[in-house]
Structure formats: C-alpha cells, structure tokens
Amino acid sequence: MRQAGRYLPEFRETRAAQDFFSTCRSPEACCELTLQPLRRFPLDAAIIFSDILVVPQALGMEVTMVPGKGPSFPEPLREEQDLERLRDPGIVASQLAYVFQAITLTRQRLAGRVPLIGFAGAPWTLMTYMVEGGSSSTMAHAKRWLYQRPKASHQLLRILTDALVPYLVGQVAAGAQALQLFESHAGHLGPQLFSKFALPYIRDVAKQVKAKLQEAGLAPVPMIIFAKDGHFALEELAQAGYEVVGLDWTVAPEKARERVGKTVTLQGNLDPCALYAPKGGQRLAGPPVASALLVPQEEIRCLVQQMLDDFGPQRYIANLGHGLYPDMDPEHVGAFVDAVHTYSRLLRKN
C-alpha cells in the first residue's frame, strides 16, 4: 500500500510547509511522512516517502508538481536530439543522496519495528512522463516514440535502466530492506509492445541490482514488481527475477496463482475504492473462514475476508491493488488493516 498518506490530516499539515519536491529533498520531512501511517495503524512494513520522478530530475529535467494537476515537465523530450540534454546516468545516484539519507534516518527511527521498503519507477513508466510532459490518458506521445523512434526509445530506456540500478543499490546500502519497482503505465502497452519495450528493462533492473548487491558485499533483498493493468504479462513478470508480483484489482487471485505458479509471492489486490464502502455491510456469499465469523461485519471486512480466502495463506502479501486516494477516511483504512490481521491469523490456524 502506498502508505505515505495523502488521506491523513497530519500528512497534509506536514506537506503544507513546503512544495512537493522540496519535501522530497528533506530527509527529516520524508522520515516523518513515512512514519505517520505507522503511528495510526499496525502496518507490517513502511515504504519510504519519495517520488518516482526524482530520477528524471537527477537526469537534468525540470519537474514541478502542480496542485490539482500533478507532475509537469516544462520541457519534455519531443525529438530524438532531446536525449542529448540528459545527464550521464552514472551520476544519478550521487544526485539522489537525499533519498539515501532519508532511508538511513528512517531505519534508525524505526529501530527494527517493521521493515523499510525502497522503490523506483520502471523505465517505461518514467519514459512516459519524460516524453508526455506529465500525466496522460493515452500516452500517445510516448507510444509514438515507440513506433516512430524505436532506436531512440531503446536508448532512453537504457539510460533510465543505467540510472535506476545504482539508485536502487544505493537504497539498499542506505538501509532499505526490500525494493519495489512500479511499472504504473504497463496497461498502455499491449503484449507486443510490453515484451519489446518494458519487460526487457524490468528484467535487466532485477538482474543488475542483484549482481551489484553481491559485488558490493550487500545482502540480497526481496524485489517486488508491480505492473498496473499488466495482467497480459503475468507469466513473464513471474519469471522476470522478482520474488513478488504485485496485482491490481482487475486480476482474479485464483487465476493469477494458476498463471504464476507456486514459487512466486503475490501481493494485492483489493480495489482501493472498496475503502469507500459503508459500515454495516452484509457478509459475502461463500464458506466462512471460521465459525466464529458468523456475525455480520463491516463491508470492508467482508471484502478482505473474500480476498484472503481467494489468495490463501501461502506466498501472499495482503495489500490494495493500487494507492490510497486523498479523500479516503483513515478509519476505513484502519478497518482494512485490522481485517487483514484478524482473518490472516484465522487462515493460518485453519
């Protein structure tokens, strides 16, 4: 779950003090925003507060966060020669020392309470922002590159991969105990484009990060791949070198398990909008987890129970199928977390 908490009033209060990317560059602020959800909820891990777009910034692109609109690149990449504006990817990690400092500080403050997860955006997803100039419903500019400038597209994706590998290794060196790669825009690619322009770089990130960790004498950490709307590539993602495959809510858990096999851990996948559900809902049809659960529960709890039943207790991490939205009620988030803990304990007993 994307914990760092637009839905929390204390998050909004902390964030009001400075603009978004200034907050990202403040290790103390990032640490505070990472810890806030843990003060409210008994979560099983923390994910560092940062943003995937710090990597394009470190490559020399200007990125601003426009209130009510989202990220904006005043000078996006529109022509092949625009790639010459990018910095050497080898220096990106040194530009992002503030992320490493935030991770180290947060690990110290967590004092072993829960693991800390680091993350980055996958190459295709970062490319979409850099070419589109911000968010897009079609990714038409970025996909035009794939069709009209395939060589330049691969060049850009390689630059991003070469920037991401030392950045992720640096997160582990700073204290991250797991890594998640977000391919948030996988769904804009069909199977053919995904196999050509996204999957090879997803694989290469995992392979290189694991090799570089070993070279540096650092212990390996679990790696998670989350390709939103990438259900057409589940089998390929399960064999891409990651220990965990994240699922969005459009994938049936039983079908996903059949497709990825028994050796990969699955993570997900409750629809985030389920947290808008009112209290006092009825139980879903189907066998109860245990006879003790015959009393009607909140609808969120029923949905969580169904999700856990569908996934089963082995090689599974309960989560939402995407991030939390700003207008969500923290009490409903708490109901989700409590329901996961309650029903997972019962599942393990049975």
CSV table of C-alpha atoms in Angstrom, one decimal, residues 53-316:
chain,number,residue,atom,x,y,z
A,53,LEU,CA,10.2,11.4,-10.7
A,54,VAL,CA,13.3,12.3,-8.7
A,55,VAL,CA,15.1,10.1,-11.3
A,56,PRO,CA,14.2,12.3,-14.3
A,57,GLN,CA,15.1,15.3,-12.1
A,58,ALA,CA,18.5,13.8,-11.4
A,59,LEU,CA,19.0,13.3,-15.1
A,60,GLY,CA,18.6,17.0,-15.5
A,61,MET,CA,15.0,17.5,-16.4
A,62,GLU,CA,12.9,20.1,-14.7
A,63,VAL,CA,9.8,18.6,-12.9
A,64,THR,CA,7.3,20.5,-10.9
A,65,MET,CA,4.2,19.3,-9.0
A,66,VAL,CA,1.2,21.4,-10.0
A,67,PRO,CA,-1.6,21.4,-7.3
A,68,GLY,CA,-4.7,19.9,-8.8
A,69,LYS,CA,-2.9,18.7,-11.9
A,70,GLY,CA,0.1,16.6,-10.9
A,71,PRO,CA,3.6,16.4,-12.3
A,72,SER,CA,4.6,18.8,-15.1
A,73,PHE,CA,7.7,18.8,-17.3
A,74,PRO,CA,8.0,22.3,-18.8
A,75,GLU,CA,10.4,20.9,-21.5
A,76,PRO,CA,9.5,17.3,-22.3
A,77,LEU,CA,11.5,15.1,-24.6
A,78,ARG,CA,9.9,15.5,-28.0
A,79,GLU,CA,12.7,14.9,-30.5
A,80,GLU,CA,15.5,12.3,-30.6
A,81,GLN,CA,18.1,15.0,-30.1
A,82,ASP,CA,16.5,16.0,-26.8
A,83,LEU,CA,18.2,12.9,-25.3
A,84,GLU,CA,21.4,14.9,-25.5
A,85,ARG,CA,20.0,17.1,-22.7
A,86,LEU,CA,20.1,14.3,-20.2
A,87,ARG,CA,22.9,13.9,-17.8
A,88,ASP,CA,25.2,10.8,-17.6
A,89,PRO,CA,23.1,8.2,-15.8
A,90,GLY,CA,26.2,7.2,-13.8
A,91,ILE,CA,25.9,10.4,-11.7
A,92,VAL,CA,22.2,10.0,-10.9
A,93,ALA,CA,22.8,8.1,-7.6
A,94,SER,CA,25.1,10.9,-6.4
A,95,GLN,CA,22.3,13.4,-7.2
A,96,LEU,CA,19.9,11.5,-5.0
A,97,ALA,CA,21.9,11.3,-1.8
A,98,TYR,CA,18.9,13.0,0.0
A,99,VAL,CA,16.8,9.8,-0.7
A,100,PHE,CA,19.6,7.7,0.8
A,101,GLN,CA,19.8,10.0,3.9
A,102,ALA,CA,16.0,9.7,4.3
A,103,ILE,CA,16.2,5.9,4.2
A,104,THR,CA,19.0,5.8,6.8
A,105,LEU,CA,17.3,8.2,9.1
A,106,THR,CA,14.0,6.3,8.9
A,107,ARG,CA,15.7,3.0,9.5
A,108,GLN,CA,17.2,4.5,12.7
A,109,ARG,CA,13.8,5.8,13.8
A,110,LEU,CA,12.0,2.6,13.1
A,111,ALA,CA,14.5,0.8,15.3
A,112,GLY,CA,13.6,-2.6,13.9
A,113,ARG,CA,9.8,-2.2,14.4
A,114,VAL,CA,9.0,-3.1,10.8
A,115,PRO,CA,11.0,-3.4,7.5
A,116,LEU,CA,11.5,-0.4,5.3
A,117,ILE,CA,10.8,-0.7,1.6
A,118,GLY,CA,12.6,1.4,-1.1
A,119,PHE,CA,11.2,1.9,-4.6
A,120,ALA,CA,11.6,3.4,-8.0
A,121,GLY,CA,9.6,3.8,-11.2
A,122,ALA,CA,10.3,1.3,-14.0
A,123,PRO,CA,11.9,2.6,-17.2
A,124,TRP,CA,8.8,2.6,-19.4
A,125,THR,CA,6.8,4.5,-16.8
A,126,LEU,CA,9.5,7.1,-16.3
A,127,MET,CA,9.8,7.5,-20.1
A,128,THR,CA,6.1,8.2,-20.4
A,129,TYR,CA,6.3,11.2,-18.1
A,130,MET,CA,9.5,12.5,-19.7
A,131,VAL,CA,8.0,12.4,-23.2
A,132,GLU,CA,4.4,13.3,-22.4
A,133,GLY,CA,5.4,16.1,-20.1
A,134,GLY,CA,3.1,14.9,-17.4
A,135,SER,CA,0.2,12.6,-16.9
A,136,SER,CA,-1.8,11.4,-19.9
A,137,SER,CA,-4.8,9.2,-20.5
A,138,THR,CA,-3.5,7.9,-23.8
A,139,MET,CA,0.3,8.1,-23.7
A,140,ALA,CA,0.1,9.0,-27.4
A,141,HIS,CA,3.4,11.0,-27.4
A,142,ALA,CA,5.3,8.2,-25.7
A,143,LYS,CA,3.8,5.5,-27.8
A,144,ARG,CA,4.5,7.5,-30.9
A,145,TRP,CA,8.2,7.3,-29.9
A,146,LEU,CA,8.0,3.5,-29.7
A,147,TYR,CA,6.6,3.3,-33.2
A,148,GLN,CA,8.4,6.1,-35.0
A,149,ARG,CA,11.7,6.2,-33.0
A,150,PRO,CA,12.3,2.6,-31.7
A,151,LYS,CA,16.0,3.1,-31.6
A,152,ALA,CA,15.8,6.3,-29.6
A,153,SER,CA,13.2,4.7,-27.4
A,154,HIS,CA,15.6,1.9,-26.5
A,155,GLN,CA,18.3,4.4,-26.0
A,156,LEU,CA,16.2,6.3,-23.5
A,157,LEU,CA,15.0,3.1,-21.7
A,158,ARG,CA,18.7,2.0,-21.4
A,159,ILE,CA,19.7,5.4,-19.9
A,160,LEU,CA,16.9,5.0,-17.4
A,161,THR,CA,17.9,1.5,-16.6
A,162,ASP,CA,21.5,2.5,-16.1
A,163,ALA,CA,20.3,5.3,-13.7
A,164,LEU,CA,17.9,3.0,-11.8
A,165,VAL,CA,20.4,0.2,-11.0
A,166,PRO,CA,22.8,2.2,-8.8
A,167,TYR,CA,19.9,4.2,-7.4
A,168,LEU,CA,18.2,1.0,-6.1
A,169,VAL,CA,21.5,-0.5,-4.9
A,170,GLY,CA,22.2,2.8,-3.1
A,171,GLN,CA,18.8,2.5,-1.3
A,172,VAL,CA,19.8,-0.9,0.0
A,173,ALA,CA,23.2,0.3,1.1
A,174,ALA,CA,21.3,3.1,2.9
A,175,GLY,CA,19.1,0.7,4.8
A,176,ALA,CA,16.2,-0.4,2.5
A,177,GLN,CA,15.2,-4.0,3.3
A,178,ALA,CA,13.1,-4.6,0.2
A,179,LEU,CA,12.7,-2.9,-3.2
A,180,GLN,CA,9.6,-2.3,-5.3
A,181,LEU,CA,9.6,-1.3,-9.0
A,182,PHE,CA,6.5,0.4,-10.2
A,183,GLU,CA,5.5,-0.1,-13.8
A,184,SER,CA,2.4,2.1,-13.3
A,185,HIS,CA,1.7,2.5,-17.1
A,186,ALA,CA,2.1,-1.1,-18.2
A,187,GLY,CA,-1.6,-1.1,-19.2
A,188,HIS,CA,-1.0,1.4,-22.0
A,189,LEU,CA,1.1,-1.2,-23.8
A,190,GLY,CA,-0.3,-4.4,-25.4
A,191,PRO,CA,1.5,-7.7,-25.1
A,192,GLN,CA,3.8,-7.0,-28.1
A,193,LEU,CA,4.9,-3.5,-27.1
A,194,PHE,CA,5.3,-4.6,-23.4
A,195,SER,CA,7.5,-7.5,-24.4
A,196,LYS,CA,9.7,-5.3,-26.6
A,197,PHE,CA,9.9,-2.0,-24.6
A,198,ALA,CA,9.1,-2.7,-21.0
A,199,LEU,CA,9.8,-6.3,-20.0
A,200,PRO,CA,13.5,-6.5,-21.1
A,201,TYR,CA,14.3,-3.5,-18.9
A,202,ILE,CA,12.2,-4.8,-16.0
A,203,ARG,CA,14.3,-8.0,-16.2
A,204,ASP,CA,17.6,-6.1,-16.5
A,205,VAL,CA,16.9,-4.0,-13.4
A,206,ALA,CA,16.4,-7.1,-11.3
A,207,LYS,CA,19.3,-8.9,-12.7
A,208,GLN,CA,21.8,-6.0,-12.4
A,209,VAL,CA,20.6,-4.9,-8.9
A,210,LYS,CA,21.1,-8.4,-7.6
A,211,ALA,CA,24.5,-8.7,-9.2
A,212,LYS,CA,25.6,-5.2,-7.9
A,213,LEU,CA,24.5,-6.0,-4.4
A,214,GLN,CA,26.6,-9.2,-4.4
A,215,GLU,CA,29.6,-7.3,-5.8
A,216,ALA,CA,29.2,-4.7,-3.1
A,217,GLY,CA,29.0,-7.3,-0.4
A,218,LEU,CA,25.5,-6.4,0.5
A,219,ALA,CA,22.9,-9.0,1.4
A,220,PRO,CA,20.2,-9.6,-1.2
A,221,VAL,CA,16.8,-8.1,-0.6
A,222,PRO,CA,13.3,-9.2,-1.9
A,223,MET,CA,12.3,-7.3,-5.0
A,224,ILE,CA,8.7,-6.6,-5.9
A,225,ILE,CA,7.4,-5.8,-9.4
A,226,PHE,CA,4.0,-4.1,-9.8
A,227,ALA,CA,2.9,-3.6,-13.4
A,228,LYS,CA,-0.6,-2.0,-13.2
A,229,ASP,CA,-3.0,-3.4,-15.8
A,230,GLY,CA,-0.2,-5.7,-17.0
A,231,HIS,CA,-2.3,-8.8,-16.5
A,232,PHE,CA,-1.5,-9.9,-20.0
A,233,ALA,CA,2.1,-10.5,-18.9
A,234,LEU,CA,1.7,-12.2,-15.6
A,235,GLU,CA,3.7,-15.3,-16.6
A,236,GLU,CA,6.5,-13.2,-17.9
A,237,LEU,CA,6.6,-11.0,-14.8
A,238,ALA,CA,6.7,-14.1,-12.6
A,239,GLN,CA,9.9,-15.1,-14.4
A,240,ALA,CA,11.5,-11.7,-14.5
A,241,GLY,CA,13.7,-12.1,-11.4
A,242,TYR,CA,11.5,-10.7,-8.7
A,243,GLU,CA,10.4,-12.5,-5.6
A,244,VAL,CA,7.0,-10.8,-5.5
A,245,VAL,CA,4.5,-9.9,-8.2
A,246,GLY,CA,2.0,-7.2,-7.3
A,247,LEU,CA,-1.5,-7.4,-8.7
A,248,ASP,CA,-4.1,-4.7,-9.3
A,249,TRP,CA,-7.8,-5.4,-8.6
A,250,THR,CA,-8.6,-6.4,-12.2
A,251,VAL,CA,-7.0,-9.8,-11.8
A,252,ALA,CA,-8.8,-12.7,-10.1
A,253,PRO,CA,-6.4,-14.2,-7.4
A,254,GLU,CA,-7.1,-17.8,-8.3
A,255,LYS,CA,-6.4,-17.2,-11.9
A,256,ALA,CA,-3.2,-15.2,-11.1
A,257,ARG,CA,-1.9,-18.1,-8.9
A,258,GLU,CA,-2.6,-20.6,-11.7
A,259,ARG,CA,-0.6,-18.4,-14.1
A,260,VAL,CA,2.4,-17.6,-12.0
A,261,GLY,CA,2.9,-20.9,-10.3
A,262,LYS,CA,3.7,-21.7,-6.6
A,263,THR,CA,7.2,-20.3,-6.2
A,264,VAL,CA,6.4,-16.6,-6.6
A,265,THR,CA,4.7,-14.5,-3.9
A,266,LEU,CA,1.7,-12.5,-4.9
A,267,GLN,CA,0.8,-9.1,-3.4
A,268,GLY,CA,-2.6,-7.3,-3.6
A,269,ASN,CA,-5.2,-6.7,-4.7
A,270,LEU,CA,-8.3,-5.1,-3.1
A,271,ASP,CA,-9.8,-2.3,-5.2
A,272,PRO,CA,-8.7,0.9,-3.3
A,273,CYS,CA,-12.3,2.2,-3.9
A,274,ALA,CA,-13.5,-0.6,-1.7
A,275,LEU,CA,-12.4,1.6,1.2
A,276,TYR,CA,-15.3,3.9,0.4
A,277,ALA,CA,-17.6,1.1,1.4
A,278,PRO,CA,-20.0,2.0,4.2
A,279,LYS,CA,-20.0,0.3,7.5
A,280,GLY,CA,-22.7,-2.3,8.3
A,281,GLY,CA,-22.5,-4.3,5.0
A,282,GLN,CA,-23.5,-7.9,4.8
A,283,ARG,CA,-21.3,-10.9,4.5
A,284,LEU,CA,-20.3,-12.1,1.1
A,285,ALA,CA,-21.7,-15.5,-0.1
A,286,GLY,CA,-19.4,-18.4,0.4
A,287,PRO,CA,-17.9,-20.5,3.2
A,288,PRO,CA,-16.8,-18.6,6.3
A,289,VAL,CA,-13.1,-18.7,7.2
A,290,ALA,CA,-14.2,-19.9,10.7
A,291,SER,CA,-17.4,-20.5,12.5
A,292,ALA,CA,-16.5,-17.6,14.8
A,293,LEU,CA,-17.2,-15.2,11.9
A,294,LEU,CA,-21.0,-15.7,11.6
A,295,VAL,CA,-21.8,-12.3,13.0
A,296,PRO,CA,-22.3,-9.7,10.2
A,297,GLN,CA,-19.2,-7.5,9.8
A,298,GLU,CA,-18.4,-4.2,8.1
A,299,GLU,CA,-18.4,-4.5,4.4
A,300,ILE,CA,-14.7,-3.8,4.2
A,301,ARG,CA,-14.1,-6.7,6.5
A,302,CYS,CA,-16.2,-9.0,4.3
A,303,LEU,CA,-14.3,-7.9,1.2
A,304,VAL,CA,-11.0,-8.5,2.9
A,305,GLN,CA,-12.1,-12.0,4.0
A,306,GLN,CA,-13.1,-12.8,0.5
A,307,MET,CA,-9.7,-11.6,-0.8
A,308,LEU,CA,-7.8,-13.6,1.7
A,309,ASP,CA,-9.9,-16.7,1.0
A,310,ASP,CA,-9.2,-16.3,-2.7
A,311,PHE,CA,-5.4,-15.9,-2.3
A,312,GLY,CA,-4.9,-18.4,0.6
A,313,PRO,CA,-2.3,-18.1,3.3
A,314,GLN,CA,0.8,-19.2,1.4
A,315,ARG,CA,3.2,-16.9,-0.5
A,316,TYR,CA,0.8,-13.9,-0.3
